[in-house]
PDB file of C-alpha atoms in Angstrom:
ATOM      1  CA  MET G   1     -22.327-179.062-109.438  1.00  0.00           C
ATOM      2  CA  GLU G   2     -25.816-180.572-109.668  1.00  0.00           C
ATOM      3  CA  GLU G   3     -24.308-183.638-111.327  1.00  0.00           C
ATOM      4  CA  LYS G   4     -21.895-184.083-108.420  1.00  0.00           C
ATOM      5  CA  LEU G   5     -24.667-183.684-105.885  1.00  0.00           C
ATOM      6  CA  GLN G   6     -26.742-186.294-107.659  1.00  0.00           C
ATOM      7  CA  LYS G   7     -23.722-188.607-107.674  1.00  0.00           C
ATOM      8  CA  ILE G   8     -23.405-188.202-103.917  1.00  0.00           C
ATOM      9  CA  GLU G   9     -27.096-188.978-103.454  1.00  0.00           C
ATOM     10  CA  ALA G  10     -26.748-192.036-105.667  1.00  0.00           C
ATOM     11  CA  LEU G  11     -23.918-193.139-103.371  1.00  0.00           C
ATOM     12  CA  PHE G  12     -26.176-192.691-100.349  1.00  0.00           C
ATOM     13  CA  VAL G  13     -28.611-195.110-101.986  1.00  0.00           C
ATOM     14  CA  LYS G  14     -25.833-197.464-103.021  1.00  0.00           C
ATOM     15  CA  TYR G  15     -24.883-197.853 -99.364  1.00  0.00           C
ATOM     16  CA  GLY G  16     -28.405-198.491 -98.193  1.00  0.00           C
ATOM     17  CA  ALA G  17     -29.687-195.040 -97.285  1.00  0.00           C
ATOM     18  CA  VAL G  18     -33.260-194.158 -98.216  1.00  0.00           C
ATOM     19  CA  PRO G  19     -34.661-190.722 -99.053  1.00  0.00           C
ATOM     20  CA  THR G  20     -36.993-189.251 -96.445  1.00  0.00           C
ATOM     21  CA  SER G  21     -39.688-186.615 -96.515  1.00  0.00           C
ATOM     22  CA  LEU G  22     -38.231-184.857 -93.506  1.00  0.00           C
ATOM     23  CA  ASP G  23     -38.091-181.109 -93.306  1.00  0.00           C
ATOM     24  CA  GLU G  24     -40.098-180.589 -96.474  1.00  0.00           C
ATOM     25  CA  ALA G  25     -41.275-177.119 -95.511  1.00  0.00           C
ATOM     26  CA  ASN G  26     -37.762-175.805 -94.932  1.00  0.00           C
ATOM     27  CA  ARG G  27     -36.457-177.560 -97.996  1.00  0.00           C
ATOM     28  CA  THR G  28     -38.855-175.511-100.062  1.00  0.00           C
ATOM     29  CA  ARG G  29     -37.973-172.342 -98.167  1.00  0.00           C
ATOM     30  CA  PHE G  30     -34.201-172.721 -98.074  1.00  0.00           C
ATOM     31  CA  GLY G  31     -33.556-174.979-101.041  1.00  0.00           C
ATOM     32  CA  ASP G  32     -32.002-177.759 -98.950  1.00  0.00           C
ATOM     33  CA  ARG G  33     -31.692-181.130-100.581  1.00  0.00           C
ATOM     34  CA  VAL G  34     -33.400-184.347 -99.541  1.00  0.00           C
ATOM     35  CA  ILE G  35     -32.325-185.927 -96.281  1.00  0.00           C
ATOM     36  CA  PHE G  36     -31.452-189.594 -96.512  1.00  0.00           C
ATOM     37  CA  GLU G  37     -31.458-192.070 -93.644  1.00  0.00           C
ATOM     38  CA  ARG G  38     -29.442-195.200 -92.917  1.00  0.00           C
ATOM     39  CA  SER G  39     -29.553-196.988 -89.574  1.00  0.00           C
ATOM     40  CA  GLY G  40     -30.418-193.839 -87.666  1.00  0.00           C
ATOM     41  CA  CYS G  41     -27.878-191.671 -89.472  1.00  0.00           C
ATOM     42  CA  TYR G  42     -29.498-188.760 -91.316  1.00  0.00           C
ATOM     43  CA  ILE G  43     -27.393-187.369 -94.125  1.00  0.00           C
ATOM     44  CA  ARG G  44     -27.667-184.734 -96.806  1.00  0.00           C
ATOM     45  CA  ALA G  45     -25.529-183.470 -99.665  1.00  0.00           C
ATOM     46  CA  GLY G  46     -25.070-179.777-100.189  1.00  0.00           C
ATOM     47  CA  VAL G  47     -22.847-176.923-101.231  1.00  0.00           C
ATOM     48  CA  ALA G  48     -21.216-174.360 -98.982  1.00  0.00           C
ATOM     49  CA  ALA G  49     -18.838-171.512 -99.675  1.00  0.00           C
ATOM     50  CA  PHE G  50     -15.802-170.995 -97.475  1.00  0.00           C
ATOM     51  CA  ASP G  51     -13.885-167.789 -98.127  1.00  0.00           C
ATOM     52  CA  GLY G  52     -15.939-167.488-101.312  1.00  0.00           C
ATOM     53  CA  GLN G  53     -14.849-170.890-102.575  1.00  0.00           C
ATOM     54  CA  PRO G  54     -17.618-173.498-103.121  1.00  0.00           C
ATOM     55  CA  PHE G  55     -17.302-176.969-101.607  1.00  0.00           C
ATOM     56  CA  LEU G  56     -19.478-180.040-101.742  1.00  0.00           C
ATOM     57  CA  THR G  57     -20.621-180.811 -98.225  1.00  0.00           C
ATOM     58  CA  LEU G  58     -21.828-183.863 -96.390  1.00  0.00           C
ATOM     59  CA  SER G  59     -24.015-182.973 -93.429  1.00  0.00           C
ATOM     60  CA  SER G  60     -25.315-185.451 -90.925  1.00  0.00           C
ATOM     61  CA  ILE G  61     -26.951-185.901 -87.548  1.00  0.00           C
ATOM     62  CA  ASP G  62     -28.046-188.954 -85.607  1.00  0.00           C
ATOM     63  CA  GLN G  63     -31.086-187.477 -83.913  1.00  0.00           C
ATOM     64  CA  LEU G  64     -34.463-187.471 -85.604  1.00  0.00           C
ATOM     65  CA  LYS G  65     -35.675-184.354 -83.823  1.00  0.00           C
ATOM     66  CA  PHE G  66     -32.856-182.301 -85.369  1.00  0.00           C
ATOM     67  CA  ALA G  67     -33.248-183.973 -88.760  1.00  0.00           C
ATOM     68  CA  GLU G  68     -36.953-183.084 -88.770  1.00  0.00           C
ATOM     69  CA  LEU G  69     -35.908-179.437 -88.607  1.00  0.00           C
ATOM     70  CA  GLY G  70     -33.211-179.846 -91.225  1.00  0.00           C
ATOM     71  CA  MET G  71     -30.516-179.147 -88.606  1.00  0.00           C
ATOM     72  CA  LEU G  72     -27.682-181.306 -89.777  1.00  0.00           C
ATOM     73  CA  GLU G  73     -24.008-180.672 -89.022  1.00  0.00           C
ATOM     74  CA  ASP G  74     -21.400-180.323 -91.747  1.00  0.00           C
ATOM     75  CA  VAL G  75     -19.057-183.261 -91.263  1.00  0.00           C
ATOM     76  CA  ASP G  76     -17.066-183.125 -94.473  1.00  0.00           C
ATOM     77  CA  ALA G  77     -16.239-180.702 -97.256  1.00  0.00           C
ATOM     78  CA  LEU G  78     -14.877-181.772-100.619  1.00  0.00           C
ATOM     79  CA  PRO G  79     -13.585-179.775-103.587  1.00  0.00           C
ATOM     80  CA  VAL G  80     -16.165-179.477-106.357  1.00  0.00           C
ATOM     81  CA  ASP G  81     -13.747-181.195-108.764  1.00  0.00           C
ATOM     82  CA  CYS G  82     -13.201-184.053-106.305  1.00  0.00           C
ATOM     83  CA  PRO G  83     -12.674-187.425-108.043  1.00  0.00           C
ATOM     84  CA  ASP G  84     -15.526-189.915-107.762  1.00  0.00           C
ATOM     85  CA  GLU G  85     -13.406-192.354-105.742  1.00  0.00           C
ATOM     86  CA  ARG G  86     -12.808-189.687-103.102  1.00  0.00           C
ATOM     87  CA  LEU G  87     -16.520-188.845-103.033  1.00  0.00           C
ATOM     88  CA  GLU G  88     -17.400-192.480-102.482  1.00  0.00           C
ATOM     89  CA  GLN G  89     -14.877-192.847 -99.694  1.00  0.00           C
ATOM     90  CA  ALA G  90     -16.250-189.745 -97.965  1.00  0.00           C
ATOM     91  CA  VAL G  91     -19.792-191.113 -98.186  1.00  0.00           C
ATOM     92  CA  ARG G  92     -18.694-194.474 -96.762  1.00  0.00           C
ATOM     93  CA  TYR G  93     -17.104-192.747 -93.786  1.00  0.00           C
ATOM     94  CA  ALA G  94     -19.998-190.371 -93.203  1.00  0.00           C
ATOM     95  CA  LEU G  95     -22.567-193.181 -93.282  1.00  0.00           C
ATOM     96  CA  GLY G  96     -20.498-195.311 -90.933  1.00  0.00           C
ATOM     97  CA  VAL G  97     -20.050-198.036 -93.549  1.00  0.00           C
ATOM     98  CA  GLU G  98     -16.355-197.780 -92.816  1.00  0.00           C
ATOM     99  CA  PRO G  99     -14.752-196.152 -89.772  1.00  0.00           C
ATOM    100  CA  TYR G 100     -12.861-192.929 -90.308  1.00  0.00           C
ATOM    101  CA  PRO G 101      -9.111-193.478 -90.439  1.00  0.00           C
ATOM    102  CA  GLU G 102      -6.900-192.265 -87.575  1.00  0.00           C
ATOM    103  CA  VAL G 103      -6.076-189.080 -89.423  1.00  0.00           C
ATOM    104  CA  TYR G 104      -8.803-187.435 -91.486  1.00  0.00           C
ATOM    105  CA  PRO G 105      -8.915-185.578 -93.756  1.00  0.00           C
TER     106      PRO G 105
ATOM    107  CA  MET P   1     -10.489-195.730 -65.606  1.00  0.00           C
ATOM    108  CA  ARG P   2     -12.338-192.804 -67.169  1.00  0.00           C
ATOM    109  CA  VAL P   3     -11.030-189.276 -67.524  1.00  0.00           C
ATOM    110  CA  SER P   4     -13.274-186.521 -68.857  1.00  0.00           C
ATOM    111  CA  PHE P   5     -12.730-183.003 -70.058  1.00  0.00           C
ATOM    112  CA  ASP P   6     -14.846-179.910 -70.226  1.00  0.00           C
ATOM    113  CA  LEU P   7     -14.598-177.983 -73.476  1.00  0.00           C
ATOM    114  CA  ASP P   8     -14.805-174.198 -73.197  1.00  0.00           C
ATOM    115  CA  ASP P   9     -11.664-172.724 -71.625  1.00  0.00           C
ATOM    116  CA  VAL P  10     -10.237-176.209 -71.061  1.00  0.00           C
ATOM    117  CA  LEU P  11      -9.786-177.819 -74.482  1.00  0.00           C
ATOM    118  CA  PHE P  12     -11.308-174.971 -76.525  1.00  0.00           C
ATOM    119  CA  VAL P  13      -9.359-171.797 -75.870  1.00  0.00           C
ATOM    120  CA  SER P  14      -8.878-168.402 -77.398  1.00  0.00           C
ATOM    121  CA  PRO P  15      -5.679-167.980 -79.426  1.00  0.00           C
ATOM    122  CA  ASP P  16      -5.568-164.420 -78.054  1.00  0.00           C
ATOM    123  CA  SER P  17      -4.689-165.755 -74.602  1.00  0.00           C
ATOM    124  CA  TYR P  18      -3.426-169.315 -75.121  1.00  0.00           C
ATOM    125  CA  GLU P  19      -1.019-171.198 -77.279  1.00  0.00           C
ATOM    126  CA  THR P  20      -3.163-173.344 -79.577  1.00  0.00           C
ATOM    127  CA  GLU P  21      -2.718-176.303 -81.847  1.00  0.00           C
ATOM    128  CA  PRO P  22      -2.330-175.424 -85.526  1.00  0.00           C
ATOM    129  CA  ALA P  23      -5.785-175.089 -87.061  1.00  0.00           C
ATOM    130  CA  PRO P  24      -6.924-177.843 -89.418  1.00  0.00           C
ATOM    131  CA  GLY P  25      -6.430-177.232 -93.114  1.00  0.00           C
ATOM    132  CA  PHE P  26      -8.849-175.182 -95.154  1.00  0.00           C
ATOM    133  CA  PRO P  27     -11.866-175.415 -95.263  1.00  0.00           C
ATOM    134  CA  PHE P  28     -12.020-177.368 -91.968  1.00  0.00           C
ATOM    135  CA  ASN P  29     -10.598-174.369 -90.129  1.00  0.00           C
ATOM    136  CA  ARG P  30     -13.744-172.501 -91.240  1.00  0.00           C
ATOM    137  CA  MET P  31     -16.145-175.359 -90.495  1.00  0.00           C
ATOM    138  CA  PHE P  32     -14.673-175.768 -86.999  1.00  0.00           C
ATOM    139  CA  PRO P  33     -13.705-172.349 -85.651  1.00  0.00           C
ATOM    140  CA  ASP P  34     -12.992-173.610 -82.104  1.00  0.00           C
ATOM    141  CA  ARG P  35      -9.265-173.801 -81.415  1.00  0.00           C
ATOM    142  CA  LEU P  36      -7.620-176.480 -79.295  1.00  0.00           C
ATOM    143  CA  ARG P  37      -5.315-175.731 -76.405  1.00  0.00           C
ATOM    144  CA  LYS P  38      -1.757-176.640 -77.350  1.00  0.00           C
ATOM    145  CA  GLY P  39      -0.976-180.155 -76.190  1.00  0.00           C
ATOM    146  CA  THR P  40      -4.546-181.492 -76.378  1.00  0.00           C
ATOM    147  CA  PRO P  41      -3.918-184.256 -78.956  1.00  0.00           C
ATOM    148  CA  GLU P  42      -0.725-185.282 -77.138  1.00  0.00           C
ATOM    149  CA  LEU P  43      -2.579-185.460 -73.815  1.00  0.00           C
ATOM    150  CA  ILE P  44      -5.594-187.395 -75.092  1.00  0.00           C
ATOM    151  CA  HIS P  45      -3.387-189.905 -76.905  1.00  0.00           C
ATOM    152  CA  ALA P  46      -1.159-190.340 -73.835  1.00  0.00           C
ATOM    153  CA  LEU P  47      -4.184-191.048 -71.640  1.00  0.00           C
ATOM    154  CA  GLN P  48      -5.590-193.532 -74.144  1.00  0.00           C
ATOM    155  CA  GLU P  49      -2.215-195.257 -74.471  1.00  0.00           C
ATOM    156  CA  ARG P  50      -2.313-195.824 -70.704  1.00  0.00           C
ATOM    157  CA  GLY P  51      -5.605-197.657 -71.238  1.00  0.00           C
ATOM    158  CA  TYR P  52      -7.800-194.890 -69.839  1.00  0.00           C
ATOM    159  CA  GLU P  53     -11.099-194.054 -71.474  1.00  0.00           C
ATOM    160  CA  VAL P  54     -11.269-190.384 -72.392  1.00  0.00           C
ATOM    161  CA  TRP P  55     -14.624-188.617 -72.485  1.00  0.00           C
ATOM    162  CA  ILE P  56     -15.908-185.145 -73.057  1.00  0.00           C
ATOM    163  CA  TYR P  57     -18.348-183.838 -70.459  1.00  0.00           C
ATOM    164  CA  THR P  58     -19.609-180.424 -71.445  1.00  0.00           C
ATOM    165  CA  SER P  59     -22.533-178.247 -70.465  1.00  0.00           C
ATOM    166  CA  SER P  60     -22.722-176.912 -74.012  1.00  0.00           C
ATOM    167  CA  TYR P  61     -25.348-178.070 -76.513  1.00  0.00           C
ATOM    168  CA  ARG P  62     -22.882-178.720 -79.315  1.00  0.00           C
ATOM    169  CA  THR P  63     -23.995-182.005 -80.869  1.00  0.00           C
ATOM    170  CA  GLU P  64     -21.992-185.182 -80.634  1.00  0.00           C
ATOM    171  CA  THR P  65     -21.880-185.270 -84.433  1.00  0.00           C
ATOM    172  CA  TYR P  66     -20.277-181.828 -84.576  1.00  0.00           C
ATOM    173  CA  LEU P  67     -17.775-182.615 -81.815  1.00  0.00           C
ATOM    174  CA  ARG P  68     -16.707-185.930 -83.317  1.00  0.00           C
ATOM    175  CA  ALA P  69     -16.186-184.257 -86.708  1.00  0.00           C
ATOM    176  CA  LEU P  70     -14.214-181.400 -85.137  1.00  0.00           C
ATOM    177  CA  PHE P  71     -11.910-183.631 -83.121  1.00  0.00           C
ATOM    178  CA  ARG P  72     -11.473-185.937 -86.085  1.00  0.00           C
ATOM    179  CA  ALA P  73      -9.878-182.999 -87.886  1.00  0.00           C
ATOM    180  CA  TYR P  74      -7.264-183.002 -85.081  1.00  0.00           C
ATOM    181  CA  GLY P  75      -6.783-186.770 -85.115  1.00  0.00           C
ATOM    182  CA  ILE P  76      -8.606-187.288 -81.813  1.00  0.00           C
ATOM    183  CA  ARG P  77     -11.323-189.809 -81.007  1.00  0.00           C
ATOM    184  CA  PHE P  78     -13.163-189.725 -77.704  1.00  0.00           C
ATOM    185  CA  ASP P  79     -14.628-192.821 -76.113  1.00  0.00           C
ATOM    186  CA  SER P  80     -17.844-191.005 -75.239  1.00  0.00           C
ATOM    187  CA  ILE P  81     -19.324-187.539 -75.295  1.00  0.00           C
ATOM    188  CA  VAL P  82     -21.775-186.123 -72.786  1.00  0.00           C
ATOM    189  CA  ASN P  83     -23.287-182.806 -73.795  1.00  0.00           C
ATOM    190  CA  ALA P  84     -25.955-180.763 -72.078  1.00  0.00           C
ATOM    191  CA  GLN P  85     -28.728-182.628 -73.827  1.00  0.00           C
ATOM    192  CA  ARG P  86     -27.455-186.058 -72.826  1.00  0.00           C
ATOM    193  CA  HIS P  87     -26.891-184.865 -69.266  1.00  0.00           C
ATOM    194  CA  GLN P  88     -30.463-183.566 -69.154  1.00  0.00           C
ATOM    195  CA  ILE P  89     -31.901-186.877 -70.387  1.00  0.00           C
ATOM    196  CA  GLU P  90     -29.712-189.240 -68.402  1.00  0.00           C
ATOM    197  CA  VAL P  91     -28.744-187.351 -65.245  1.00  0.00           C
ATOM    198  CA  GLN P  92     -31.258-184.597 -64.500  1.00  0.00           C
ATOM    199  CA  ARG P  93     -34.234-186.511 -65.978  1.00  0.00           C
ATOM    200  CA  ASP P  94     -37.448-185.381 -64.330  1.00  0.00           C
ATOM    201  CA  ARG P  95     -35.978-184.834 -60.893  1.00  0.00           C
ATOM    202  CA  ARG P  96     -37.387-181.892 -58.973  1.00  0.00           C
ATOM    203  CA  GLU P  97     -34.051-181.124 -57.364  1.00  0.00           C
ATOM    204  CA  ARG P  98     -31.841-179.187 -59.757  1.00  0.00           C
ATOM    205  CA  LEU P  99     -28.628-181.160 -60.034  1.00  0.00           C
ATOM    206  CA  PRO P 100     -25.293-179.541 -60.986  1.00  0.00           C
ATOM    207  CA  GLN P 101     -24.536-179.159 -64.683  1.00  0.00           C
ATOM    208  CA  LYS P 102     -22.033-181.972 -64.384  1.00  0.00           C
ATOM    209  CA  LEU P 103     -22.073-185.103 -62.261  1.00  0.00           C
ATOM    210  CA  PRO P 104     -19.034-187.105 -63.371  1.00  0.00           C
ATOM    211  CA  ASN P 105     -19.609-189.906 -60.856  1.00  0.00           C
ATOM    212  CA  PHE P 106     -22.928-190.704 -62.558  1.00  0.00           C
ATOM    213  CA  TYR P 107     -20.866-191.867 -65.502  1.00  0.00           C
ATOM    214  CA  ARG P 108     -18.184-193.474 -63.285  1.00  0.00           C
ATOM    215  CA  ILE P 109     -15.672-190.896 -64.395  1.00  0.00           C
ATOM    216  CA  SER P 110     -12.651-191.097 -62.114  1.00  0.00           C
ATOM    217  CA  LEU P 111     -11.238-187.676 -62.937  1.00  0.00           C
ATOM    218  CA  HIS P 112     -12.963-184.705 -64.567  1.00  0.00           C
ATOM    219  CA  VAL P 113     -10.889-181.782 -65.821  1.00  0.00           C
ATOM    220  CA  ASP P 114     -12.730-178.454 -65.764  1.00  0.00           C
ATOM    221  CA  ASP P 115     -12.073-174.731 -65.496  1.00  0.00           C
ATOM    222  CA  GLU P 116     -14.983-173.835 -63.244  1.00  0.00           C
ATOM    223  CA  LYS P 117     -14.587-173.285 -59.557  1.00  0.00           C
ATOM    224  CA  ALA P 118     -18.204-174.396 -59.001  1.00  0.00           C
ATOM    225  CA  VAL P 119     -17.377-177.803 -60.458  1.00  0.00           C
ATOM    226  CA  GLN P 120     -14.520-178.088 -57.990  1.00  0.00           C
ATOM    227  CA  GLU P 121     -16.763-177.066 -55.088  1.00  0.00           C
ATOM    228  CA  ASN P 122     -19.465-179.541 -56.132  1.00  0.00           C
ATOM    229  CA  ALA P 123     -16.871-182.309 -56.159  1.00  0.00           C
ATOM    230  CA  ARG P 124     -16.752-182.311 -52.371  1.00  0.00           C
ATOM    231  CA  ARG P 125     -20.519-182.285 -52.009  1.00  0.00           C
ATOM    232  CA  TYR P 126     -21.327-184.874 -54.666  1.00  0.00           C
ATOM    233  CA  GLY P 127     -18.298-187.106 -54.254  1.00  0.00           C
ATOM    234  CA  TYR P 128     -16.288-186.981 -57.450  1.00  0.00           C
ATOM    235  CA  ARG P 129     -12.695-186.097 -58.279  1.00  0.00           C
ATOM    236  CA  THR P 130     -11.886-183.083 -60.371  1.00  0.00           C
ATOM    237  CA  MET P 131      -8.871-181.114 -61.443  1.00  0.00           C
ATOM    238  CA  ARG P 132      -9.020-177.449 -62.305  1.00  0.00           C
ATOM    239  CA  VAL P 133      -7.348-176.188 -65.456  1.00  0.00           C
ATOM    240  CA  TYR P 134      -8.207-172.573 -66.086  1.00  0.00           C
ATOM    241  CA  GLU P 135      -5.220-170.531 -67.227  1.00  0.00           C
ATOM    242  CA  PRO P 136      -2.319-170.813 -69.635  1.00  0.00           C
ATOM    243  CA  ASP P 137       0.142-173.364 -68.276  1.00  0.00           C
ATOM    244  CA  GLU P 138       2.862-174.904 -70.395  1.00  0.00           C
ATOM    245  CA  HIS P 139       3.004-177.882 -68.042  1.00  0.00           C
ATOM    246  CA  TRP P 140      -0.731-178.641 -68.098  1.00  0.00           C
ATOM    247  CA  VAL P 141      -0.314-181.893 -70.039  1.00  0.00           C
ATOM    248  CA  GLU P 142       2.154-183.348 -67.510  1.00  0.00           C
ATOM    249  CA  LYS P 143       0.007-182.163 -64.611  1.00  0.00           C
ATOM    250  CA  VAL P 144      -3.124-183.842 -65.942  1.00  0.00           C
ATOM    251  CA  LEU P 145      -1.237-187.051 -66.709  1.00  0.00           C
ATOM    252  CA  ARG P 146       0.323-187.071 -63.263  1.00  0.00           C
ATOM    253  CA  GLU P 147      -3.051-186.564 -61.577  1.00  0.00           C
ATOM    254  CA  ALA P 148      -4.710-189.252 -63.705  1.00  0.00           C
ATOM    255  CA  ASP P 149      -1.949-191.711 -62.835  1.00  0.00           C
ATOM    256  CA  ARG P 150      -2.184-190.803 -59.153  1.00  0.00           C
ATOM    257  CA  ILE P 151      -5.925-191.506 -59.139  1.00  0.00           C
ATOM    258  CA  TYR P 152      -5.409-194.737 -61.035  1.00  0.00           C
ATOM    259  CA  ARG P 153      -2.966-195.929 -58.352  1.00  0.00           C
ATOM    260  CA  LEU P 154      -5.366-194.850 -55.602  1.00  0.00           C
ATOM    261  CA  GLN P 155      -8.141-196.867 -57.202  1.00  0.00           C
ATOM    262  CA  GLN P 156      -5.861-199.881 -57.504  1.00  0.00           C
ATOM    263  CA  GLU P 157      -5.130-199.659 -53.765  1.00  0.00           C
ATOM    264  CA  GLU P 158      -8.824-199.270 -52.955  1.00  0.00           C
ATOM    265  CA  HIS P 159      -9.640-202.419 -54.889  1.00  0.00           C
ATOM    266  CA  ALA P 160      -6.682-204.459 -53.617  1.00  0.00           C
TER     267      ALA P 160
END
C-alpha cells in the first residue's frame, strides 16, 4: 500500500505538482499524507475503506483556505491492485493535466 | 441562455419518496451518497444540446470540487456552480441589506429551477424567472424543457 501511495506522489511530481507544508499539525495528528500543489489545485493521496474494502484515494480542493486545514474532497477511488497505467491516468485527470472523459469512471 | 438548478429536493432527492437514477458503481455510491432525481442526466444533456448553459445555484456549502466529482460519476458536467460561499463573496459581499440566498439575475440566469416557495416569491420582487419543482412528477423533464424553450423564445422576441 505504501509503495502505491509513493507511486501516486511520484506521479504528482512528474506532472509538476510540488509538496507543501500545509496542514502539518493535522497531518501529525491524523496521519494524513503531504498535500501537493499544482496551479492552484491541492491534491493528496490516501487510503479509505468503503464497506470494509480499502481503496487508494485522490483527494483535492482548489481553495487554499480549505487545504490549509487539510479539508480536501475525495474525487477518485482506485482499487489497491490498480495497474500503474490506471493510476497515472487518474492523476492526470485529477490534476487537470487532461480533462475527464465524458463518462468517468 | 442560462438555466440553473437548486440541489436539495430538486436534483438531489430521497429514494424513499422519488424515483432516482441508478447509483454510481461501488465505491462511488459510498463517496457520493446524494441520489439524483430520475431524469436529471437526460434533462441536463437536453438543455446543453439546445445550446443553453446549465448551472447549479445552491445555498448549500458543498464545494465545487465535490459537486463536480459527484456529477462526473453520473456523466454530467455543469457550466458553472454557485454555492453558498461563492454567493456570499460575489453577491452578498459586504452589503448591509441581507439579500436573498439566491439572486439568479446577478449571474444573468434566465431560468432558475428551485423547490422553495420563497425563491418563487422573491422572483417577483427581484426580477428573475423561476420555476418550482418540488414533488415527484414523472413529466418534470418535459416541463422544465418546455419552460426553458418558452423563455428562450421570449428573450429572442425581446431582442428582435
